[in-house]
Coordinates of C-alpha atoms and ligand atoms in Angstrom, one line a residue:
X1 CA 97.2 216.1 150.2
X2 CA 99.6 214.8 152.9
X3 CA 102.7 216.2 154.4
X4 CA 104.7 214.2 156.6
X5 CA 108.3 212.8 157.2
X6 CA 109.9 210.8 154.1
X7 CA 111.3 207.7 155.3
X8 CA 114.6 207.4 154.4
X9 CA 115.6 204.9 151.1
X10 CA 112.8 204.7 148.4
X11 CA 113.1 203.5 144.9
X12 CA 112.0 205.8 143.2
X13 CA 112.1 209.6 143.9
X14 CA 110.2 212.3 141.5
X15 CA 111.5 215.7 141.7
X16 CA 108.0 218.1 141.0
X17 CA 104.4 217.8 141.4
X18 CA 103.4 218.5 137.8
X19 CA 101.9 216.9 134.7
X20 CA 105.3 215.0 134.1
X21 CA 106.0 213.7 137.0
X22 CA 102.7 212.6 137.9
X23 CA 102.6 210.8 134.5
X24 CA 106.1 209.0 135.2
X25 CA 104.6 208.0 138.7
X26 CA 101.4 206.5 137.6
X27 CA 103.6 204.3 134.8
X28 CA 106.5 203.0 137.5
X29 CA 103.7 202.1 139.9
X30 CA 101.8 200.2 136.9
X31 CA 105.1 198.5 135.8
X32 CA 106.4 197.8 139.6
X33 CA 103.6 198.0 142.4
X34 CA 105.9 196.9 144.8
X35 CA 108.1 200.1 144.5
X36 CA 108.6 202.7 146.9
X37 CA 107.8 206.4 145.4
X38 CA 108.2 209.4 146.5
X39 CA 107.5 212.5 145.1
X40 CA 109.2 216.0 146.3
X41 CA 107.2 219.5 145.7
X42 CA 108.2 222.9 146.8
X43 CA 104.5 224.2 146.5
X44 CA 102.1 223.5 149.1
X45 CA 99.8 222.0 146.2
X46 CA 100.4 220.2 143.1
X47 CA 99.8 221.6 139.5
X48 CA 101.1 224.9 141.0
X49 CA 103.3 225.5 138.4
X50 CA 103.1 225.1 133.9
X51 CA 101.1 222.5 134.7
X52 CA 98.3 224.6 136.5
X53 CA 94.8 225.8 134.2
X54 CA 95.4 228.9 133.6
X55 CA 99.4 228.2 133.5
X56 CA 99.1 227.3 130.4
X57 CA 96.8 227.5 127.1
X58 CA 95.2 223.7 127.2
X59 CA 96.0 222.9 123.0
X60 CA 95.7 219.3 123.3
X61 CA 98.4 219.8 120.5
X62 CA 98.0 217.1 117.8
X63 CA 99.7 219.1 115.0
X64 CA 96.0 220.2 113.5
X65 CA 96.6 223.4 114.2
X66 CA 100.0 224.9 114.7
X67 CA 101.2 225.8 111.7
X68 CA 104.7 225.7 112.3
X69 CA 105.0 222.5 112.5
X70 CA 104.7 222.8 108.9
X71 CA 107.4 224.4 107.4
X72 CA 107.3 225.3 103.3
X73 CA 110.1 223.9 101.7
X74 CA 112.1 225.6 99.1
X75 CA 110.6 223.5 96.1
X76 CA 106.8 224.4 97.4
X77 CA 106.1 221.2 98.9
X78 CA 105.3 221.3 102.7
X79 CA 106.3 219.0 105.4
X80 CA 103.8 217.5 107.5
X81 CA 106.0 215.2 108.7
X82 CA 106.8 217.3 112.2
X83 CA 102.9 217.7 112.5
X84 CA 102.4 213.9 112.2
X85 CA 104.7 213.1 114.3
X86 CA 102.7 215.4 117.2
X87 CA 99.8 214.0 115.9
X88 CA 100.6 210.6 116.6
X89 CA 102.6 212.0 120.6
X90 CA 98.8 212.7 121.2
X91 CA 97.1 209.8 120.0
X92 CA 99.5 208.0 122.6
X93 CA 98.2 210.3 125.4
X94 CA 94.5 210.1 124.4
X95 CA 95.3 205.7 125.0
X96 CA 96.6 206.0 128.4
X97 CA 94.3 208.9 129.6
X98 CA 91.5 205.9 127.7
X99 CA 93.0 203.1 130.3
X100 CA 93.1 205.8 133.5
X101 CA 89.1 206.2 132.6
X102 CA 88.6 202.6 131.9
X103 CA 90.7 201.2 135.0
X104 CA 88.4 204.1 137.2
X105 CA 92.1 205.6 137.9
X106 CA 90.2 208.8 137.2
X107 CA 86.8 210.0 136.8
X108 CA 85.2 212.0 134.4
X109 CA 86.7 212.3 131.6
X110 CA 84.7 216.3 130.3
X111 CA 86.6 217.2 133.4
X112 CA 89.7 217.3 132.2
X113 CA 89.7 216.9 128.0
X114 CA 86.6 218.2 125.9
X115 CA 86.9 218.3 122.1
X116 CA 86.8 221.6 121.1
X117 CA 88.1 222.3 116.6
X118 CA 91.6 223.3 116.0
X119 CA 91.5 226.1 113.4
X120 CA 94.6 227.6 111.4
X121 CA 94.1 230.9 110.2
X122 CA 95.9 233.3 108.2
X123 CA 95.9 236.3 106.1
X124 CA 97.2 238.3 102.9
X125 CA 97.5 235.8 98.9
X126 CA 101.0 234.2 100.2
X127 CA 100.2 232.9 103.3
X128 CA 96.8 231.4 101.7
X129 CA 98.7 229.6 99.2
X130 CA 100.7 228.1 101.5
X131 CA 97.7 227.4 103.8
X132 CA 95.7 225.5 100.6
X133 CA 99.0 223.4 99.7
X134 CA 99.2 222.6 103.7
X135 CA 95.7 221.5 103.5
X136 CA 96.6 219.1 100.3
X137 CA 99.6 217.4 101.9
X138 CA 97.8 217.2 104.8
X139 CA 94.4 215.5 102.8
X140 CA 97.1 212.5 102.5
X141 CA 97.8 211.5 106.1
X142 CA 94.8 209.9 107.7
X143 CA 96.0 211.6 111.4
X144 CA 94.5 215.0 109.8
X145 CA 91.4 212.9 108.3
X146 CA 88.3 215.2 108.1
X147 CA 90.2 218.5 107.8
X148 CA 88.3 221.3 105.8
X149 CA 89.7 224.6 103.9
X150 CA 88.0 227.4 103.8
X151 CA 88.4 230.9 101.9
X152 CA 84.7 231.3 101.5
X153 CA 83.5 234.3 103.7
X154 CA 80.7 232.9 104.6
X155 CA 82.1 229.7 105.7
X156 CA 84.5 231.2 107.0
X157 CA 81.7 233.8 109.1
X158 CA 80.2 230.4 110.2
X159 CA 83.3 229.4 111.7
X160 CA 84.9 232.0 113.6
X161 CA 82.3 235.0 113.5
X162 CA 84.5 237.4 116.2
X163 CA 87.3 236.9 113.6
X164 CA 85.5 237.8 110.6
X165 CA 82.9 240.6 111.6
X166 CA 84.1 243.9 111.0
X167 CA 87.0 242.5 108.7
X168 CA 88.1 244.5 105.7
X169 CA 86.5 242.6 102.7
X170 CA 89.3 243.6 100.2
X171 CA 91.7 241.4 103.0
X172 CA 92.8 237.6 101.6
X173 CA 91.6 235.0 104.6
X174 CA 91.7 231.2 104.4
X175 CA 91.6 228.9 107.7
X176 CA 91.3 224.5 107.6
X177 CA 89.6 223.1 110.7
X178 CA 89.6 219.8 112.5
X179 CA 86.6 218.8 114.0
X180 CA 89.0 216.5 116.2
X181 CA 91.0 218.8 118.2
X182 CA 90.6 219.3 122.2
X183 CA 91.2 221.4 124.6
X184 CA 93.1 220.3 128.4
X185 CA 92.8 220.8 131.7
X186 CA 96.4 220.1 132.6
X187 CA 95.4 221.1 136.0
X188 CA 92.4 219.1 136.6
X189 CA 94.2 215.6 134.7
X190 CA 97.7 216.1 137.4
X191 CA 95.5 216.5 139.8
X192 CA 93.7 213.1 139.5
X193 CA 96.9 211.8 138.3
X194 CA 98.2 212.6 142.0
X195 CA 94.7 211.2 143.6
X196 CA 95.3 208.1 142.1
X197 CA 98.7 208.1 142.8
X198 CA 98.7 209.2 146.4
X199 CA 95.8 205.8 147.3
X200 CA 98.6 203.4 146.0
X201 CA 100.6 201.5 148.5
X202 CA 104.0 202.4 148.8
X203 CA 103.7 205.7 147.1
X204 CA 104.0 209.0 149.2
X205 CA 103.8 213.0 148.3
X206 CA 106.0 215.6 150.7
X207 CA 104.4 219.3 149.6
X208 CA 106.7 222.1 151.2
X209 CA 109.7 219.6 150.7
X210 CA 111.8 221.7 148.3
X211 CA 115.2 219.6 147.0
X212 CA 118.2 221.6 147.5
X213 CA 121.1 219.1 146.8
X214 CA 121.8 215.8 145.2
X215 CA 124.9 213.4 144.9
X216 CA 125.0 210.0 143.6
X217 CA 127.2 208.0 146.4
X218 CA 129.3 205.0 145.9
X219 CA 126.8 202.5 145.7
X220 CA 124.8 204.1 142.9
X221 CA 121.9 205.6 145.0
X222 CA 121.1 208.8 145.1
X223 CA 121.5 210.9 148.8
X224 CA 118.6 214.0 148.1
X225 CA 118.7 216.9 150.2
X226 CA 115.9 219.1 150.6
X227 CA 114.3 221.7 153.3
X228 CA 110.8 220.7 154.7
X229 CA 109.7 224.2 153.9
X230 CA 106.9 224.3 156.6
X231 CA 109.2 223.6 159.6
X232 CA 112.5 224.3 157.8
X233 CA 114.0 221.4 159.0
X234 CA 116.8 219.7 156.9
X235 CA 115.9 216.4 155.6
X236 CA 118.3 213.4 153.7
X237 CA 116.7 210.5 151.8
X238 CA 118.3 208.3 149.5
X239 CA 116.6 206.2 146.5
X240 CA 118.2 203.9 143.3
X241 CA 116.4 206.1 140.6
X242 CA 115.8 210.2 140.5
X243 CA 113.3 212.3 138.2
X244 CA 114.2 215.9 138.3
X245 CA 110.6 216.3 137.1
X246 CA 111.2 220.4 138.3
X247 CA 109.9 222.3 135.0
X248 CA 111.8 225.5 135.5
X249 CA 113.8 224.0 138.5
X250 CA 115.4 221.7 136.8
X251 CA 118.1 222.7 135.2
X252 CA 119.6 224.0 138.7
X253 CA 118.9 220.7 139.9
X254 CA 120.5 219.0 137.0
X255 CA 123.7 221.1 137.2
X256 CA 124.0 220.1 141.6
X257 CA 123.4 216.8 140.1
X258 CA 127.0 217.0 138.6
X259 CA 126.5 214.8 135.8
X260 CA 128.5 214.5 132.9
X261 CA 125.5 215.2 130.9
X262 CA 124.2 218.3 132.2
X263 CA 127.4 219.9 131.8
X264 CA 127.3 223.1 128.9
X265 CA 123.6 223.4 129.4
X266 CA 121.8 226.6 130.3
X267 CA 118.6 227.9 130.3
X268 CA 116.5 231.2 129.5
X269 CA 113.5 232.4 130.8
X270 CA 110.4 233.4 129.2
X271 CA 107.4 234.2 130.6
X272 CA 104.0 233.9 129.0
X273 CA 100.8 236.3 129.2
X274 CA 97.4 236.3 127.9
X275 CA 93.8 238.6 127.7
X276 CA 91.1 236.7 129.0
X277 CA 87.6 237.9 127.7
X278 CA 85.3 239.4 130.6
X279 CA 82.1 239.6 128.7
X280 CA 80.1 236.1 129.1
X281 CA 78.0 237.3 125.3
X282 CA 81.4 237.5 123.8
X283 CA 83.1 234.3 125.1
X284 CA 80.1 232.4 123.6
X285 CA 80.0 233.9 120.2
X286 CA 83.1 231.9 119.4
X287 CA 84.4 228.1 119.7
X288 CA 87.5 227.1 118.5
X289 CA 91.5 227.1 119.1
X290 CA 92.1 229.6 116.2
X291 CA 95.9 229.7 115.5
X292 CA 97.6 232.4 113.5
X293 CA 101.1 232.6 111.9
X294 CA 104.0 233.5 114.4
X295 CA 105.7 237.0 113.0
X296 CA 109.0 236.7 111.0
X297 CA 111.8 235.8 113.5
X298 CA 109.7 235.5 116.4
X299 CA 109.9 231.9 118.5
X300 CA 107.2 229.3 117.9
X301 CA 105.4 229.8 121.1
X302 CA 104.9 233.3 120.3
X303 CA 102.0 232.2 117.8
X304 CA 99.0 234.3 118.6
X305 CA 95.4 232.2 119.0
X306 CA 92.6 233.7 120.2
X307 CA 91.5 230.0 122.3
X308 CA 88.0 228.7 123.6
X309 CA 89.2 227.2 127.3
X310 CA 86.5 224.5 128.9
X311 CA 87.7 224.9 132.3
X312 CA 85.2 223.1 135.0
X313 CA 82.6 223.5 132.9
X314 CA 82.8 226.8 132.0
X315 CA 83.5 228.3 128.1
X316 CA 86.6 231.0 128.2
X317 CA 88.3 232.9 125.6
X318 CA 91.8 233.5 125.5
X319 CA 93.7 236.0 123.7
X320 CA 97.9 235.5 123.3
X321 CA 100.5 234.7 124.0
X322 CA 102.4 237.6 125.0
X323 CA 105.7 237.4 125.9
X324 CA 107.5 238.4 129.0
X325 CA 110.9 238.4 130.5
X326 CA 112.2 238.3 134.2
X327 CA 115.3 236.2 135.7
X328 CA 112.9 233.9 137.5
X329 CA 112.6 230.1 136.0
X330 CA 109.7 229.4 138.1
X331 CA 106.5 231.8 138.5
X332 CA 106.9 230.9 142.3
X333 CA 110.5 231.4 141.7
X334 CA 113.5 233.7 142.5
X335 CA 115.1 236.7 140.4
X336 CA 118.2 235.2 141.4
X337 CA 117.4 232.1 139.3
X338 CA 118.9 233.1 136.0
X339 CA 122.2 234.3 137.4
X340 CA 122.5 232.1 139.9
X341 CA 122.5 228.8 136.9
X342 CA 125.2 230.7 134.7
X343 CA 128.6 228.3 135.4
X344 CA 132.0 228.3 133.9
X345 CA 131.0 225.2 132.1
X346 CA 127.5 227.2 130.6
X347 CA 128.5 230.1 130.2
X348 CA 130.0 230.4 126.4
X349 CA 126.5 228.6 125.4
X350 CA 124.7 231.1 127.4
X351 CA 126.7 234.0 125.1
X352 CA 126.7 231.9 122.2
X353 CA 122.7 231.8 122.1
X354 CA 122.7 235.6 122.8
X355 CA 124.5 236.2 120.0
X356 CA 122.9 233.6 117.5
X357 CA 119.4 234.8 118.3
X358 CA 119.1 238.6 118.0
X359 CA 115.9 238.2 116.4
X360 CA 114.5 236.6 119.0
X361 CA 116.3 239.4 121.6
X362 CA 114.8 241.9 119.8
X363 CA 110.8 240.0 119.9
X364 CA 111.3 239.9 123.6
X365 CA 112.8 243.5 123.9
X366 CA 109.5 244.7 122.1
X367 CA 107.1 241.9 123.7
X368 CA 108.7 243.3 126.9
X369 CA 107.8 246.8 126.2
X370 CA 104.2 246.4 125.4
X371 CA 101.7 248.6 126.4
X372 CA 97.9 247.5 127.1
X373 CA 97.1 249.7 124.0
X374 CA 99.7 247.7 121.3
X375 CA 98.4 243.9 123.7
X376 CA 94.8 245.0 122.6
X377 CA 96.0 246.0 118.4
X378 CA 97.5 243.1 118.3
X379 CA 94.0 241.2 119.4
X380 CA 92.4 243.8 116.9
X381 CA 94.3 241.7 114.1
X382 CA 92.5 238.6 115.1
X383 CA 89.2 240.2 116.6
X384 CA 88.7 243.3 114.7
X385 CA 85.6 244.4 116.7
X386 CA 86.8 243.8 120.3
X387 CA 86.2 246.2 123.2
X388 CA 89.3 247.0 124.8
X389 CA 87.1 247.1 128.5
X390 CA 86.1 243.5 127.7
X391 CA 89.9 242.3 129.0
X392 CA 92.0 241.8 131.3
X393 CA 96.0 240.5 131.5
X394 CA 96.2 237.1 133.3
X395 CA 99.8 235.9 133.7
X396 CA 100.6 232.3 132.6
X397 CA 103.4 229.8 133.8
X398 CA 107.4 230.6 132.8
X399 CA 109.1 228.4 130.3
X400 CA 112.7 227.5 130.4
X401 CA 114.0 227.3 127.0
X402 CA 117.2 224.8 127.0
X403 CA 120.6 226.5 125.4
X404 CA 122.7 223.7 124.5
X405 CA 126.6 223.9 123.8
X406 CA 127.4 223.5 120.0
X407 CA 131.0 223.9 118.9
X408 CA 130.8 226.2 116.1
X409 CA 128.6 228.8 117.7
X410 CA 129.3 228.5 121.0
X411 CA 125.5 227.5 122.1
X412 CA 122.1 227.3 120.7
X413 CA 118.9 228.0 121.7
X414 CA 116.3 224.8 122.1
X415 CA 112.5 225.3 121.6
X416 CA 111.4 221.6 122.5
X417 CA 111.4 219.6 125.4
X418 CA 114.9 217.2 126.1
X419 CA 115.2 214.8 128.4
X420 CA 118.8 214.7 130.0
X421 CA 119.5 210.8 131.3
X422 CA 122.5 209.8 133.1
X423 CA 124.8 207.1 131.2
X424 CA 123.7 204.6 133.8
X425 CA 120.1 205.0 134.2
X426 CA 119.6 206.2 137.6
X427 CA 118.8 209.7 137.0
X428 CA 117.2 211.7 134.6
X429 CA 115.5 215.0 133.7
X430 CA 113.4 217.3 131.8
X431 CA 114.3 220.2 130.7
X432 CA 112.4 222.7 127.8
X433 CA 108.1 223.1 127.5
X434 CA 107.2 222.6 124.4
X435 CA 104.7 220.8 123.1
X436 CA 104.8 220.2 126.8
X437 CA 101.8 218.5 128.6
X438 CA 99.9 216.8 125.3
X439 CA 103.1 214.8 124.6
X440 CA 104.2 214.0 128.0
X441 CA 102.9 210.9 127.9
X442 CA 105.6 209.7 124.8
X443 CA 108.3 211.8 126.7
X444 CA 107.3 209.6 129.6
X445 CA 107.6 206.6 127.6
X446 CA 111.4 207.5 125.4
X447 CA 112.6 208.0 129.6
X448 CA 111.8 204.7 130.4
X449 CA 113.6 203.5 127.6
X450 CA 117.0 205.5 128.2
X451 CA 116.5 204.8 131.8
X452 CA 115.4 201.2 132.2
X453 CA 116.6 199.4 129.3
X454 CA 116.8 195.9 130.8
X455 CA 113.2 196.3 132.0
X456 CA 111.7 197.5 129.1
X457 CA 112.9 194.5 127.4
X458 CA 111.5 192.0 129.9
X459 CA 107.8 190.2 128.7
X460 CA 106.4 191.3 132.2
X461 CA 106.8 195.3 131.2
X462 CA 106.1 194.5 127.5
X463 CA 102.9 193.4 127.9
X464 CA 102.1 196.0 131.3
X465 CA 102.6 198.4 128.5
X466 CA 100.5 196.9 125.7
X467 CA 98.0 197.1 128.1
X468 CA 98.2 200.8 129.3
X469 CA 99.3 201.4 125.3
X470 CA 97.6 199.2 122.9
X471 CA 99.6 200.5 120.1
X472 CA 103.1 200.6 121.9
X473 CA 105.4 199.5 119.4
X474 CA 103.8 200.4 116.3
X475 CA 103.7 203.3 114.0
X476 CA 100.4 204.9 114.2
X477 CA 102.2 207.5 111.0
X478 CA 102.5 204.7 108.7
X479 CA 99.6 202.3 109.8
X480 CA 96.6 203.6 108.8
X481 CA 94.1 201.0 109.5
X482 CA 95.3 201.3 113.5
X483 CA 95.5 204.8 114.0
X484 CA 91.5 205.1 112.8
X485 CA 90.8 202.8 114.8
X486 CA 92.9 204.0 117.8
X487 CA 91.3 207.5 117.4
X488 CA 87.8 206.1 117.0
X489 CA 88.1 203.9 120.4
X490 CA 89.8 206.8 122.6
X491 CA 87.6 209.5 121.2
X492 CA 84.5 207.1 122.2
X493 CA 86.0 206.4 126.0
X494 CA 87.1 209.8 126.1
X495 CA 83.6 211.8 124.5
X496 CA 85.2 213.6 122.3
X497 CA 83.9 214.6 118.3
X498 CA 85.7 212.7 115.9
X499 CA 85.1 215.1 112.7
Ligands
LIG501 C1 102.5 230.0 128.7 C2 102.5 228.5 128.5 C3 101.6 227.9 127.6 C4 101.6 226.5 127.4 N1 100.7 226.0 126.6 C5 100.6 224.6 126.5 C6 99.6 224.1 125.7 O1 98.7 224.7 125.2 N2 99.6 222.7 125.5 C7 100.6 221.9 126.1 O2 100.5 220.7 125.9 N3 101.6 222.5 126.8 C8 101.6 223.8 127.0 N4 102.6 224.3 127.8 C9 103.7 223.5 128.3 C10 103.2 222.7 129.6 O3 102.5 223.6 130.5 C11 104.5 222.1 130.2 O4 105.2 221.4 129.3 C12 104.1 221.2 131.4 O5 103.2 221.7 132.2 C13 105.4 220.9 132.2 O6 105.1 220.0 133.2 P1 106.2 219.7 134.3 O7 105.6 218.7 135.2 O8 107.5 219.4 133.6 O9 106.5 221.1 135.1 P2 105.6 221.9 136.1 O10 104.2 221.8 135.9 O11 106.2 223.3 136.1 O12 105.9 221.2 137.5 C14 107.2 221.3 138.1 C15 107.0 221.3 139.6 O13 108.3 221.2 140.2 C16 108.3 221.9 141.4 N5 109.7 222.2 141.8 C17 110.6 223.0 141.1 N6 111.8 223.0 141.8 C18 111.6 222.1 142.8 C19 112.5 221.7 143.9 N7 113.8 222.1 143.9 N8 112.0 220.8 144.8 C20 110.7 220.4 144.8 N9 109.9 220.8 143.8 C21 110.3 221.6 142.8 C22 107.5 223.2 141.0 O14 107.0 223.9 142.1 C23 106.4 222.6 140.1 O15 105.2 222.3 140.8 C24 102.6 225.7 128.1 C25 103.5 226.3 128.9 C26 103.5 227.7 129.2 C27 104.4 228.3 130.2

């Protein structure tokens, strides 16, 4: 990928070489082909980061799955409505991945999305209660069409047999599974995303081009400073419109940014880890994205899964994810991070959280303190036969949960993804991980309308998006007529099982 000398105004500059930014530059340069885009990565490769393979755990997340998404209310009933609301995030990114394949943006499509069944799993005669009533509500919203419920040991043998061989019989186990679900390369998808990108005229990408400063000058524009990291020369460019698309570097961007509407907001790090199975025998004996309950008070990306990966090819199987804690908000980062982002104006959120959040202090105290034996037990739950020689501890990308200021309790912790946007238009950023990559293409989308308002309302951008979008503007939740067929049509362009 090239590396050479920015020129100095642009239109457009994207901050980050990952799955967000390369999503944002791929939908300016549809809207606008005549713009001028540049994009800005510290790393001498893109992808390096969250948005890498193994950086992450590829759940295409759609909601069939992750069962926090649906919480049991205190009449009985569960609400699916946080679950649809994913589901429908990744019908949206299924469509424009669709018109990248049908345009020839990108090639194959195996080599980045394969469908691969979202399982929910639990144990003990609560938890399979609530797992039957999930399955009921969930019987009612055509997004989870074709989901099945199993208690049935046999079915259940059939489906997961590493999860149920050597199980105590006496133990309650239920699971529901979607034929539909898929698991992403992130890696391999920005990747293409940047290929395409790069061949446009008028867009450029600077790897070893770290940006250090930012100021928004009289005129509206933005003056970026940044350190070609190669030659360590000093370099100024200025451009109309800004994406700090950083991932765990954004929130010190945000804050040189010196907007009014970064102020208050901090961030803490937390790192993710993972086994990854050794034995090729083992890793084909199961297929799935199995997803367990999170314990009592621990955060919702601490739900274990044991995870078939489809990386190049190639079946994996994932164990996790752990937990980890350093200061750094970037794997490729600095221990100085943390302490360098705490500011007068962050700093009583920052405490606040602390405080409000012991539970989750004391998860990450004991996640932290984990030995290899109580990683491997805690696999023994899910896979009560495994060999503790059969794996190994890879370490995944950092997340950057978002603390925001709140006025009674001084600041709270975040578990989403926000998008921070400058009152007039010409900056924004992205700030949080989760559900991260399967919804970035809706994150993309709710940018452009806090960022280019006017535009979005023009015919010429309308119908640019139609096209990229065919259901833009319409509720795939409550229509269900368009959101079978929307699934049947990308699942066909795509390849991917449909139940
Ligand atoms: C352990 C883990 C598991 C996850 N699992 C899933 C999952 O299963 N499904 C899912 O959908 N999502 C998942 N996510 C979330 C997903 O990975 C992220 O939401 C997504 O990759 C974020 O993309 P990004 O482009 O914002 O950031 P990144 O991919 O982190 O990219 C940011 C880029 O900015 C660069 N950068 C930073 N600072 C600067 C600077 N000053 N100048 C220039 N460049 C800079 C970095 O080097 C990096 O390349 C997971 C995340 C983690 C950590």
């Amino acid at each position: 990928m090239p590396s050479s000398t920015p020129s100095m105004e642009c239109d457009a500059a994207l901050i980050g070489a990952g799955i967000m930014s390369a999503t944002l530059g791929v939908f300016l340069n549809e809207l606008n082909p005549d713009w001028t885009i540049r994009i800005f990565e510290r790393l001498d490769k893109v992808a390096g980061e969250s948005s890498d393979t193994w950086n992450n755990a590829g759940t295409g997340h759609s909601g069939f799955c992750e069962l926090n998404y649906c919480p049991q209310l205190k009449d009985g009933t569960v609400d699916i409505s946080k679950a649809e609301e994913i589901a429908e995030m990744f019908e949206i990114s299924k469509q424009f991945w669709s018109y990248l394949i049908a345009r020839e943006y990108i090639q194959s499509p195996s080599d980045f999305i394969n469908s691969c069944p979202h399982i929910s799993l639990v144990f003990g005669e609560d938890n399979v209660e609530y797992l039957k009533k999930r399955f009921e509500f969930m019987q009612g919203s055509h997004l989870f069409e074709g989901i099945l419920f199993a208690s049935d040991r046999q079915v259940l043998q059939d489906w997961m047999p590493l999860i149920m061989e050597g199980r105590e019989h006496s133990q309650k186990v239920a699971a529901t599974r979607m034929e539909a679900g898929t698991d992403v390369n992130f890696g391999n998808l920005t990747r293409s995303l940047f290929r395409h990108l790069i061949s446009q005229k008028g867009v450029d990408l600077f790897l070893q081009h770290e940006v250090r400063h930012l100021h928004q000058e009289q005129d509206g524009k933005w003056r970026i400073e940044m350190k070609n990291l190669f030659n360590q020369t000093s370099l100024t460019m200025k451009a109309k419109f800004v994406f700090i698309g950083a991932g765990g570097g954004a929130l010190p961007l945000l804050e040189k940014s010196g907007i009014a509407e970064g102020k208050g907001l901090a961030g803490f790090p937390i790192s993710g880890e993972f086994l990854k199975c050794t034995n090729k025998n083992t890793i084909e004996r199961h297929f799935g994205k199995v997803y367990g309950k999170a314990a009592e008070g621990s955060p919702p990306m601490s739900v274990p899964h044991l995870d078939s990966r489809i990386v190049n090819k190639e079946k994996n199987l994932l164990f996790g994810p752990y937990a980890g804690f350093n200061t750094k908000f970037l794997k490729a980062g600095s221990y100085l991070d943390l302490p360098l982002s705490v500011r007068l104006n962050n700093i009583i959120s920052l405490l606040g959280a602390g405080l409000n959040n012991l539970q989750l202090t004391k998860y990450l105290m004991t996640q932290v303190r984990q030995t290899p034996e109580s990683r491997f037990r805690l696999l023994q739950d899910y896979f009560p036969n495994a060999k503790m020689e059969e794996w190994e501890l890879t370490i995944a990308g950092q997340r950057v949960q978002v603390i925001r200021s709140d006025p009674k309790l001084g600041g709270v912790l975040e578990f989403g993804t926000e998008i921070v946007c400058h009152n007039d238009g010409t900056l924004a950023a992205l700030l949080g991980a989760s559900p991260g990559a399967s919804t970035s293409v809706s994150i993309i989308i709710d940018l452009l309308n806090q960022c280019f308002k006017t535009e979005m309302n023009t015919l010429a951008w309308k119908n640019k998006l139609k096209e990229m979008i065919p259901t833009y503007g319409e509720s795939l939740i409550s229509n269900a007529e368009l959101g079978r067929l929307t699934r049947k049509r990308t699942h066909q362009t795509l390849g991917l099982n449909l139940a």
